[in-house]
PDB file of C-alpha atoms in Angstrom:
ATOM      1  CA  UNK A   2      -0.339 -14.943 125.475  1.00 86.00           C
ATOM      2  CA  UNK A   3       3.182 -15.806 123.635  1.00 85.00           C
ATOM      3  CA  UNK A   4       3.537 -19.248 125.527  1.00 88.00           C
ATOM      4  CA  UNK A   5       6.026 -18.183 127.868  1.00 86.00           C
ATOM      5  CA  UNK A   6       5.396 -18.739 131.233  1.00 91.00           C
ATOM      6  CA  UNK A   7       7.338 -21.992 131.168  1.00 92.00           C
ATOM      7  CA  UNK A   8      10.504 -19.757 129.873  1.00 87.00           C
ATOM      8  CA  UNK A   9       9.633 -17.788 132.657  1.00 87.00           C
ATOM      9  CA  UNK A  10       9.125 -20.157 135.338  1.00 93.00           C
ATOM     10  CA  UNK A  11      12.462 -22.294 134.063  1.00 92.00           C
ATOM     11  CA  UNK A  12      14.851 -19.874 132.800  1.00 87.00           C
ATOM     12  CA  UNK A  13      14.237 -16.444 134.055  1.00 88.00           C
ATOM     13  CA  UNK A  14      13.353 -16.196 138.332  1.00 92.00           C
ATOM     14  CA  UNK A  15      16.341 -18.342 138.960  1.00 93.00           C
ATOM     15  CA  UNK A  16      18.467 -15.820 137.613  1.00 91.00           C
ATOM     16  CA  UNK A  17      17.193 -13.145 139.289  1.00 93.00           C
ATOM     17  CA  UNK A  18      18.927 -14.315 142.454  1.00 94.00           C
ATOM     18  CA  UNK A  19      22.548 -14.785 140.732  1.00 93.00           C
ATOM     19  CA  UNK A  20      22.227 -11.310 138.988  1.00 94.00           C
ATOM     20  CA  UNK A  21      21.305 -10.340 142.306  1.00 95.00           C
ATOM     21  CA  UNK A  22      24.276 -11.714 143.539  1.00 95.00           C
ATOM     22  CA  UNK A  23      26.590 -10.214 140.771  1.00 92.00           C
ATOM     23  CA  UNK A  24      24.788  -6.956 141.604  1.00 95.00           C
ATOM     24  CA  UNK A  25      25.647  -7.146 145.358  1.00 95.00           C
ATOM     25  CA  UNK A  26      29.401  -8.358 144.703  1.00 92.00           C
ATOM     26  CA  UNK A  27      30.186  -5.463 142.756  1.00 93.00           C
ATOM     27  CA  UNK A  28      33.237  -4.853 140.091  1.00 94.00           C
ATOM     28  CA  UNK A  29      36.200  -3.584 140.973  1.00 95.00           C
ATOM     29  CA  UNK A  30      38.010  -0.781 138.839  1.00 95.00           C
ATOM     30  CA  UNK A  31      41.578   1.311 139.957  1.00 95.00           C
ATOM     31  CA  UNK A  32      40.270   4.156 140.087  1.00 93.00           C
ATOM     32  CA  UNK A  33      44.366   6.078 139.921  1.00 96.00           C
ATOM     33  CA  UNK A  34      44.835   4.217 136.507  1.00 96.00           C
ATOM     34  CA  UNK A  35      41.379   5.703 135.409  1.00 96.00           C
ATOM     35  CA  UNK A  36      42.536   9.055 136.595  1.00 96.00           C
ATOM     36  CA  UNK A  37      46.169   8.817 135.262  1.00 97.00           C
ATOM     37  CA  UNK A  38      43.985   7.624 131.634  1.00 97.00           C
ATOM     38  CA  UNK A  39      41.734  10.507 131.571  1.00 97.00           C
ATOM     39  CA  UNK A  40      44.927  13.193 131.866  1.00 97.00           C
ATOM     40  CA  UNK A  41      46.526  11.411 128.973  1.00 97.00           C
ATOM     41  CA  UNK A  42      43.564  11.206 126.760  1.00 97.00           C
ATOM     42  CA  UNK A  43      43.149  14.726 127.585  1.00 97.00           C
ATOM     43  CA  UNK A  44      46.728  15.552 126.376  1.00 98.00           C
ATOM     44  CA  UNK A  45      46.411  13.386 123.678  1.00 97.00           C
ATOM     45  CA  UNK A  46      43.342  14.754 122.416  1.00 97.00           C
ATOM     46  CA  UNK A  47      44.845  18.483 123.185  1.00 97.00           C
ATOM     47  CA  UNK A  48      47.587  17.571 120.574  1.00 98.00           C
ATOM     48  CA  UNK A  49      45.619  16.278 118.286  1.00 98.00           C
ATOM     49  CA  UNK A  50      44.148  19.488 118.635  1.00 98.00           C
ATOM     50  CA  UNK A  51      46.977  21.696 118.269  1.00 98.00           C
ATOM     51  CA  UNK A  52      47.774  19.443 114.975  1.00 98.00           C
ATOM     52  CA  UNK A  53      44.455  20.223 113.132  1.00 98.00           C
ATOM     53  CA  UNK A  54      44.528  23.927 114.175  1.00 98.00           C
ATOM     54  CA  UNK A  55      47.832  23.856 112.303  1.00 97.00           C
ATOM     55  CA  UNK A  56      46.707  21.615 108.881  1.00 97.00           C
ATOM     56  CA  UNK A  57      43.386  24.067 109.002  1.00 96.00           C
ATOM     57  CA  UNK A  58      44.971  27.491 109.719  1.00 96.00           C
ATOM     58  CA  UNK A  59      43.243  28.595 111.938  1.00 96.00           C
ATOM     59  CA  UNK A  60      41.208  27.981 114.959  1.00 96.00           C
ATOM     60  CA  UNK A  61      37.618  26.566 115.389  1.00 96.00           C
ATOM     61  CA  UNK A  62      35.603  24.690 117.536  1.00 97.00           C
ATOM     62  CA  UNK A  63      35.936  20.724 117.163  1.00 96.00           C
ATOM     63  CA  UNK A  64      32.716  19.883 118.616  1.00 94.00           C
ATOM     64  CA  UNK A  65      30.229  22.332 116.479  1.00 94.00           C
ATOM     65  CA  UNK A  66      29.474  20.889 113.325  1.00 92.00           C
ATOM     66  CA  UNK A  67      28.565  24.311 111.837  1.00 92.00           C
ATOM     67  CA  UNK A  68      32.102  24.845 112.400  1.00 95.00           C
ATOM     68  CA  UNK A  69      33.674  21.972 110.993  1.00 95.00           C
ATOM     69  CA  UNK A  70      31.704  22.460 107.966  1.00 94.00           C
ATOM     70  CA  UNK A  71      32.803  26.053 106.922  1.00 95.00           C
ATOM     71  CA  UNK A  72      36.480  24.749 107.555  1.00 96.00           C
ATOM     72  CA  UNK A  73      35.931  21.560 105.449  1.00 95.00           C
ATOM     73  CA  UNK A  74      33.625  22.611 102.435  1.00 95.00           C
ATOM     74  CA  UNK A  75      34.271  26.549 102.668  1.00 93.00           C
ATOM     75  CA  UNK A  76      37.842  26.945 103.459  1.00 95.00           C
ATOM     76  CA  UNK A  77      39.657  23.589 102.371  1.00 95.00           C
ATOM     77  CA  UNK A  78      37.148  22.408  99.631  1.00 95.00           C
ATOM     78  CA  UNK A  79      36.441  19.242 100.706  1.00 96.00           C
ATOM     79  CA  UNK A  80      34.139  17.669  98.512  1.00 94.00           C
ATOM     80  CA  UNK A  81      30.090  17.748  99.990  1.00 93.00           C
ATOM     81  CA  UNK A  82      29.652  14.223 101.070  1.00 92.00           C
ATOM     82  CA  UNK A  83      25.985  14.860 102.324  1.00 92.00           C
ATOM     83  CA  UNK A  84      23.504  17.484 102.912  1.00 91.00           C
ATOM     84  CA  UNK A  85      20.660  17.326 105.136  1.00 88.00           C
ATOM     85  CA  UNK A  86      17.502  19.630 106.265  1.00 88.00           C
ATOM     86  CA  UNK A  87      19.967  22.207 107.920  1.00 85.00           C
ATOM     87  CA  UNK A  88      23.090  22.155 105.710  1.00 87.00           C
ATOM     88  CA  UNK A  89      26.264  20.486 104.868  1.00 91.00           C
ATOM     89  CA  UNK A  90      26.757  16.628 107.054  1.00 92.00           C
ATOM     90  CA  UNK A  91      30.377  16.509 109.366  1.00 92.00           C
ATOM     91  CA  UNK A  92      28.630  12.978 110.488  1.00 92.00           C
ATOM     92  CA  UNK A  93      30.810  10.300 111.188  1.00 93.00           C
ATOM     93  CA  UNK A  94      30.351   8.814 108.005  1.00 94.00           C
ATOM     94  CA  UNK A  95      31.088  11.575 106.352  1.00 94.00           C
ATOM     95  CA  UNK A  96      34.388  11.890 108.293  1.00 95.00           C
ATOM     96  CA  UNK A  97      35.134   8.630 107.939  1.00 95.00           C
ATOM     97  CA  UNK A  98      34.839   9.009 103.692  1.00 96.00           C
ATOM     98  CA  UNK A  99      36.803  12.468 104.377  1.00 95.00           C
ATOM     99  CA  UNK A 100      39.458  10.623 105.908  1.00 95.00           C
ATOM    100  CA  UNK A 101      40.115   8.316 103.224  1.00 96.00           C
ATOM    101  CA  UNK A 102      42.067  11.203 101.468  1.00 95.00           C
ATOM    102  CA  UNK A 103      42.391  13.821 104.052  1.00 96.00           C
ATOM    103  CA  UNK A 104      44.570  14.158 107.555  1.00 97.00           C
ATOM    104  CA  UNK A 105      42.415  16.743 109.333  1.00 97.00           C
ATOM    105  CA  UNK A 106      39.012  14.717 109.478  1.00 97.00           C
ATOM    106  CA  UNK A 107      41.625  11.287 110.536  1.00 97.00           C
ATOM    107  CA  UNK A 108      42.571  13.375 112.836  1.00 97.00           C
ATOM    108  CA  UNK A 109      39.246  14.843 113.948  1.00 97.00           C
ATOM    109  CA  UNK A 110      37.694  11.225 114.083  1.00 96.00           C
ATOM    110  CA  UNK A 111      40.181  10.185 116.685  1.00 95.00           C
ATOM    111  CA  UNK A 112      40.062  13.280 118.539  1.00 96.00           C
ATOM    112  CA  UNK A 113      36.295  12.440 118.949  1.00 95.00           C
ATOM    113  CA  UNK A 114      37.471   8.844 120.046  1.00 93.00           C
ATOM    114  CA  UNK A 115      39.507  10.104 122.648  1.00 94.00           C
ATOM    115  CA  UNK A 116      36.920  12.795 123.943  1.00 95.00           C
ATOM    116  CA  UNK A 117      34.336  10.308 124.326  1.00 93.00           C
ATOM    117  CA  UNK A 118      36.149   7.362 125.978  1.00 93.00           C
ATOM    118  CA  UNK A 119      37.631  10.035 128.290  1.00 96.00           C
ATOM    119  CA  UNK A 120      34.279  11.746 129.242  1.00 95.00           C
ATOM    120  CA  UNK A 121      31.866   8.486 129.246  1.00 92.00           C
ATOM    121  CA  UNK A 122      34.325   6.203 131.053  1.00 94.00           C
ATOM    122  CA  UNK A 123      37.531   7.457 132.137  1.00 95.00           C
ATOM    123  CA  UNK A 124      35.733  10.638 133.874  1.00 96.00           C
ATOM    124  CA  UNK A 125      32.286   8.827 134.827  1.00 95.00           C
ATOM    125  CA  UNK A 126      33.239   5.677 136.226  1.00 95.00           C
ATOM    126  CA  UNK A 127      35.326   6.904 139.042  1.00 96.00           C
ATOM    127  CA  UNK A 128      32.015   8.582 140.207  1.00 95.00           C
ATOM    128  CA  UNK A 129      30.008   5.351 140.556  1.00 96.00           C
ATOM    129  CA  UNK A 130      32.067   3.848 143.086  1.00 96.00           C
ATOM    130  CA  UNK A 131      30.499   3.582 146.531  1.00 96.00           C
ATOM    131  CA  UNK A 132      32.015   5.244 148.860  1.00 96.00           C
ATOM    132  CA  UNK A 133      30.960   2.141 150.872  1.00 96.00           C
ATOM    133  CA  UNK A 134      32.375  -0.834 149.546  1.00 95.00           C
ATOM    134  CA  UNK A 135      34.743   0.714 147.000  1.00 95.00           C
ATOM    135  CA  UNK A 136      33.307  -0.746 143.925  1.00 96.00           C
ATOM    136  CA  UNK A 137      30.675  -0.061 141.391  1.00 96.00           C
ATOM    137  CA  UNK A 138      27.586  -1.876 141.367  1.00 97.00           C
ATOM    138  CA  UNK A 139      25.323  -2.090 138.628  1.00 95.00           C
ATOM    139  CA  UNK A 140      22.011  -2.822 137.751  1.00 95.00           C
ATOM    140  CA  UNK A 141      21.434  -6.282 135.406  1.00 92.00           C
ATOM    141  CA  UNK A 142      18.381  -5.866 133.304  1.00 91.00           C
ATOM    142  CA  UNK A 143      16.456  -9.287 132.189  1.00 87.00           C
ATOM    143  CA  UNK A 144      13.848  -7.774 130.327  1.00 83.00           C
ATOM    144  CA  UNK A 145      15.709  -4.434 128.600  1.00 84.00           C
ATOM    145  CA  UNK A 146      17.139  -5.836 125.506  1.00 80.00           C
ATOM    146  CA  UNK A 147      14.444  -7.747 123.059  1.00 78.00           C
ATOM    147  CA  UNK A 148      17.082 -10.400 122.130  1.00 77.00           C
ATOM    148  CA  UNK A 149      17.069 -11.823 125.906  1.00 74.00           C
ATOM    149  CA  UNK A 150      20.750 -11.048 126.217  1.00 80.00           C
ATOM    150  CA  UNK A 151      21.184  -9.065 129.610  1.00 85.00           C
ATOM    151  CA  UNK A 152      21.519  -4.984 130.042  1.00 89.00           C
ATOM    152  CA  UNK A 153      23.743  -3.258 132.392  1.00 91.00           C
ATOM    153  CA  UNK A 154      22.729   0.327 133.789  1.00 93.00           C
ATOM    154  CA  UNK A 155      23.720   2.616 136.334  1.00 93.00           C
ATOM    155  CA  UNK A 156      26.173   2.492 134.999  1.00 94.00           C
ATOM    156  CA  UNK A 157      26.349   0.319 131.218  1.00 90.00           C
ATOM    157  CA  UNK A 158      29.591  -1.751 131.862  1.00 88.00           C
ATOM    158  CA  UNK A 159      28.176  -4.047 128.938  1.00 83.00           C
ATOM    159  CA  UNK A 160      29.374  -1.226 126.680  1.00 83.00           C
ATOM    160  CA  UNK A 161      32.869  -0.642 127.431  1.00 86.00           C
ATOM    161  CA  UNK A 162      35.400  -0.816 125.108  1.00 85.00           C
ATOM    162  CA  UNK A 163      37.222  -3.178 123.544  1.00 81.00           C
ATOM    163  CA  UNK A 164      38.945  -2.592 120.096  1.00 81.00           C
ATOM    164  CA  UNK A 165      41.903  -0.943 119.354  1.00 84.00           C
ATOM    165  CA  UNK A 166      44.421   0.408 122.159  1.00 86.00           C
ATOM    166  CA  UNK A 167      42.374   2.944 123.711  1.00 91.00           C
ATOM    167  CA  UNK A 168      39.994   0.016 124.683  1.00 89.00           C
ATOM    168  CA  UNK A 169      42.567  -2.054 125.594  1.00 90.00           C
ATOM    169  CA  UNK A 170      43.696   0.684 128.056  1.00 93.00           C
ATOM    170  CA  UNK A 171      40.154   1.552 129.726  1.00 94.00           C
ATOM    171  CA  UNK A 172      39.126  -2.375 129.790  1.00 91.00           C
ATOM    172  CA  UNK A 173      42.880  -2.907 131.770  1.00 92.00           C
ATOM    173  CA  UNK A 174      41.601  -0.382 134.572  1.00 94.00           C
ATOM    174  CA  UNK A 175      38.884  -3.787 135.671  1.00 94.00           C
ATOM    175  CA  UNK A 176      40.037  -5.660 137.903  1.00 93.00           C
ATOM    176  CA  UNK A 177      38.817  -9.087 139.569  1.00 92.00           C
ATOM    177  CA  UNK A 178      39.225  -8.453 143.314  1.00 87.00           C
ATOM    178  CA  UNK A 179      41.296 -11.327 145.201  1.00 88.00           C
ATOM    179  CA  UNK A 180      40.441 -15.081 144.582  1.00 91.00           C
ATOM    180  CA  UNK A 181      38.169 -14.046 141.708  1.00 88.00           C
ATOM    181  CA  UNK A 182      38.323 -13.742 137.823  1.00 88.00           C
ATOM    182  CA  UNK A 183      36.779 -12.581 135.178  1.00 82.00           C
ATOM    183  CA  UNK A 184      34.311 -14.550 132.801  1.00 81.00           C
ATOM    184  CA  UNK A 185      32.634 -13.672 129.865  1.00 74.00           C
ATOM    185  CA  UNK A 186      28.964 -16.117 128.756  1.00 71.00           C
ATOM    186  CA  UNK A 187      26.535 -15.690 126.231  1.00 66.00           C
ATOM    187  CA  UNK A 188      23.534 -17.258 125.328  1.00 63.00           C
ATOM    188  CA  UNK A 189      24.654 -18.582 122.203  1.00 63.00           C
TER     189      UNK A 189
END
C-alpha cells in the first residue's frame, strides 16, 4: 500500500542476517567494574543523602514526591513552580528550575541520576549475561522505532549513557572482546 516492498526487498531482509549475526556474537561487559560501579554510586548517592537530610533538617523520603513537596513548599518555602490534578509538581522540571537557586533540589536531581544509572544499568546488566557464553545478547528490532533507525531490547543497550562522568563510567564497563572493536553507524 505505501510503495515499499522494494525498500523491503533491497534494504531490509539482508539485514536481518547481520543483526542476526550481531545478535549471536554478543557484547561483552566486565561485569567486576559494573559491580565495583554500583557500590560507589550507592555510596555516592548515600552521601548525597546524608547532605540533603542536613540542608532540610530533617529526614524524608527522596523518592515520594508527596514528601519532597511538604519539605520544599511547606517547610523551606520554595516558590510553587507547578500544580497539577493531585497537588504541588517535584517533576524534574520543576527541580531543575528549583535548582537554579537552591542546593537541596541540585542535590536531589543528581541523587536521582545516580539511583537510576545504578538500578537500570549498573544492577541490571550483570543479570543479562548468559551464563553460557558470558556475554549479553540482545534483541535488534527493524520495525520498533517509526524513524527506521534500529531498537535494542532485552536488554536496550541503544540507551546507555553517555554524557557527563557517570556515563562515561558505565559506557567504560563495554568492552570489544579480542580482535574486535567497537563501531558506531547511522543512517544519516
Amino acid at each position: 500500500a505505501e510503495n515499499l516492498y522494494d525498500l523491503f526487498i533491497r534494504l531490509e531482509m539482508p539485514i536481518v542476517k547481520i543483526l542476526a549475526e550481531m545478535e549471536y556474537a554478543g557484547v561483552c561487559i566486565d561485569d567486576n567494574k559494573m559491580r565495583v560501579l554500583s557500590q560507589q554510586f550507592g555510596e555516592e548517592a548515600g552521601q548525597i543523602t546524608r547532605e540533603i537530610y542536613e540542608l532540610a533538617g530533617t529526614e524524608f523520603n527522596l523518592n515520594s514526591p508527596k514528601q519532597i513537596a511538604e519539605i520544599f513548599f511547606e517547610k523551606l518555602k520554595y516558590p510553587i513552580i507547578k500544580k497539577t490534578k493531585t497537588g504541588i509538581s517535584t517533576d524534574h522540571d520543576v527541580l531543575e528550575r528549583l535548582a537554579e537557586d537552591y542546593e537541596i533540589p541540585r542535590k536531589l536531581l543528581e541523587y536521582r541520576t545516580l539511583t537510576k544509572l545504578k538500578s537500570t544499568y549498573l544492577d541490571t546488566l550483570p543479570t543479562a549475561i548468559s551464563k553460557k557464553t558470558g556475554l549479553i545478547h540482545t534483541s535488534f528490532n527493524q520495525t520498533i522505532a517509526a524513524t527506521g533507525r534500529l531498537s535494542s531490547t532485552d536488554p536496550n543497550l541503544q540507551n546507555i549513557p553517555i554524557k557527563g562522568k557517570y556515563g562515561a563510567l558505565i559506557r567504560s564497563t563495554f568492552i570489544a572482546q579480542e580482535g574486535h572493536s567497537f563501531i558506531g553507524a547511522d543512517y544519516s
